[in-house]
Amino acid sequence: MKAQKIIIDTDPGIDDAMAIHQAFADSRLEVVGLTTIFGNVYVEQATRNALWLAEQAAYECSVAGGALTPLVQAMNTPACFVHGEEGFGSLTDIQPSQKPDPRSAHIYLSETIRENSGEIILCPVGPLTNIAKLLDYDPEIVNHVKKLVIMGGAVYVPGNVTSFAEANFWNDPHAADKVLGADWHIDLIGLDVTATIQFPSDVFSQIAKASPRIGGFIYDICEFYIAFYEKIVGKRVCLMHDPAALLAICDRDIFTFQNEPLSVIVEGEEVGNSIVSENMLRRAVSVAVGVDVDAAKKRFMAILAQADTAFDKRVNS
Ligand code: BDR
Ligand code: CA
């Protein structure tokens, strides 16, 4: 079967790094490109980190840098206490040798999606600024994207930054509202499911054993993330936000969905809150409301166990 083409819009970030390596290792996916955004880190760091991850996996794909700041609101400070000073826990000062695509992310997205009309699934796992800019720049793009699988939002559950808001939507609520209001198919993988996918630390030691190069890197950077969650949930676990969105592309059947039109609150105490919209003209979003956590764990581990084999194949081909 032909691999599914995807572009990941990302703010790497520890769980972003896991999701990207998961995508690189999954033979059912072809990662056409990575576009970057501020969020867990500044966008310059996100671009550098994305380039570095692609090099680490010897994976050939474009990397295009995106927006420096949100559409309207002031930029929030990056979440260093969750992902580390530069996005990868205590690892700092990495130096990729490749350069990013000269185009800005929204222009790269418009041109690449049109060149592959109807074939690309766009998977944003950071604030949605680049995707909102894409809609402004090229409104007809809704007819060329196959669908979006987004990590973001908390529809029926509390947020993780405030009691209302999930981090990606909170970091650019105007962009999130614009993207959810556009006429395209969206699968929303938010905290409703990702907060329930809590992998214990031994999952990562097993991945490191199976794939020392890529799994070993994930194991190393994960320690910082696990230490953060230990303080929050009192257990040594990782919440698998961005990897869940990647899983939902090829393993959609392990999730259950509910269709609702959504909007995002853009100011006030509830800023960033994703709510069921009263505007019935909005197209319904498929909101993930349930997930088979054991199946997700088995699938994630099986894919990452193959990461070094996939790397060897690329290097030797
Ligand atoms: C989201 O926010 C970021 O910290 C993670 O990378 C994920 O995309 C979870 O709320
Ligand atoms: Ca992310």
Coordinates of N, CA and C in Angstrom, one line a residue, residues 195-201 223 225-239:
A195 N -4.8 13.2 27.7 CA -4.5 13.2 29.1 C -4.7 11.8 29.7
T196 N -5.4 11.0 29.0 CA -5.6 9.6 29.5 C -4.5 8.6 29.0
I197 N -3.7 9.1 28.0 CA -2.7 8.2 27.5 C -1.4 8.5 28.3
Q198 N -1.2 7.8 29.4 CA -0.1 8.0 30.3 C 0.8 6.8 30.3
F199 N 2.0 6.9 29.6 CA 2.9 5.8 29.5 C 3.9 5.8 30.7
P200 N 4.0 4.7 31.4 CA 5.0 4.6 32.4 C 6.4 4.6 31.9
S201 N 7.4 5.0 32.7 CA 8.8 5.2 32.2 C 9.4 3.9 31.6
E223 N 13.3 11.9 30.3 CA 13.5 12.0 31.8 C 13.0 13.4 32.3
Y225 N 10.7 15.3 31.0 CA 9.2 15.4 30.8 C 8.6 14.6 31.9
I226 N 9.1 13.4 32.2 CA 8.6 12.5 33.2 C 8.7 13.2 34.6
A227 N 9.8 13.9 34.8 CA 10.0 14.6 36.1 C 9.0 15.7 36.3
F228 N 8.6 16.3 35.2 CA 7.6 17.4 35.2 C 6.2 16.7 35.6
Y229 N 5.9 15.6 34.9 CA 4.6 15.0 35.2 C 4.5 14.3 36.6
E230 N 5.7 13.9 37.1 CA 5.7 13.4 38.4 C 5.2 14.4 39.4
K231 N 5.6 15.7 39.2 CA 5.2 16.8 40.1 C 3.7 17.0 39.9
I232 N 3.2 16.9 38.7 CA 1.8 17.3 38.4 C 0.8 16.1 38.7
V233 N 1.1 14.9 38.3 CA 0.2 13.8 38.5 C 0.6 12.8 39.6
G234 N 1.8 13.0 40.1 CA 2.3 12.2 41.2 C 2.8 10.8 40.8
K235 N 3.0 10.6 39.4 CA 3.4 9.3 38.9 C 4.5 9.5 37.9
R236 N 5.4 8.5 37.8 CA 6.5 8.7 36.7 C 5.9 8.2 35.4
V237 N 5.2 9.2 34.7 CA 4.6 8.8 33.5 C 4.8 10.0 32.5
C238 N 4.6 9.6 31.2 CA 4.6 10.6 30.1 C 3.2 10.7 29.6
L239 N 2.6 11.9 29.4 CA 1.4 12.1 28.7 C 1.7 12.3 27.2

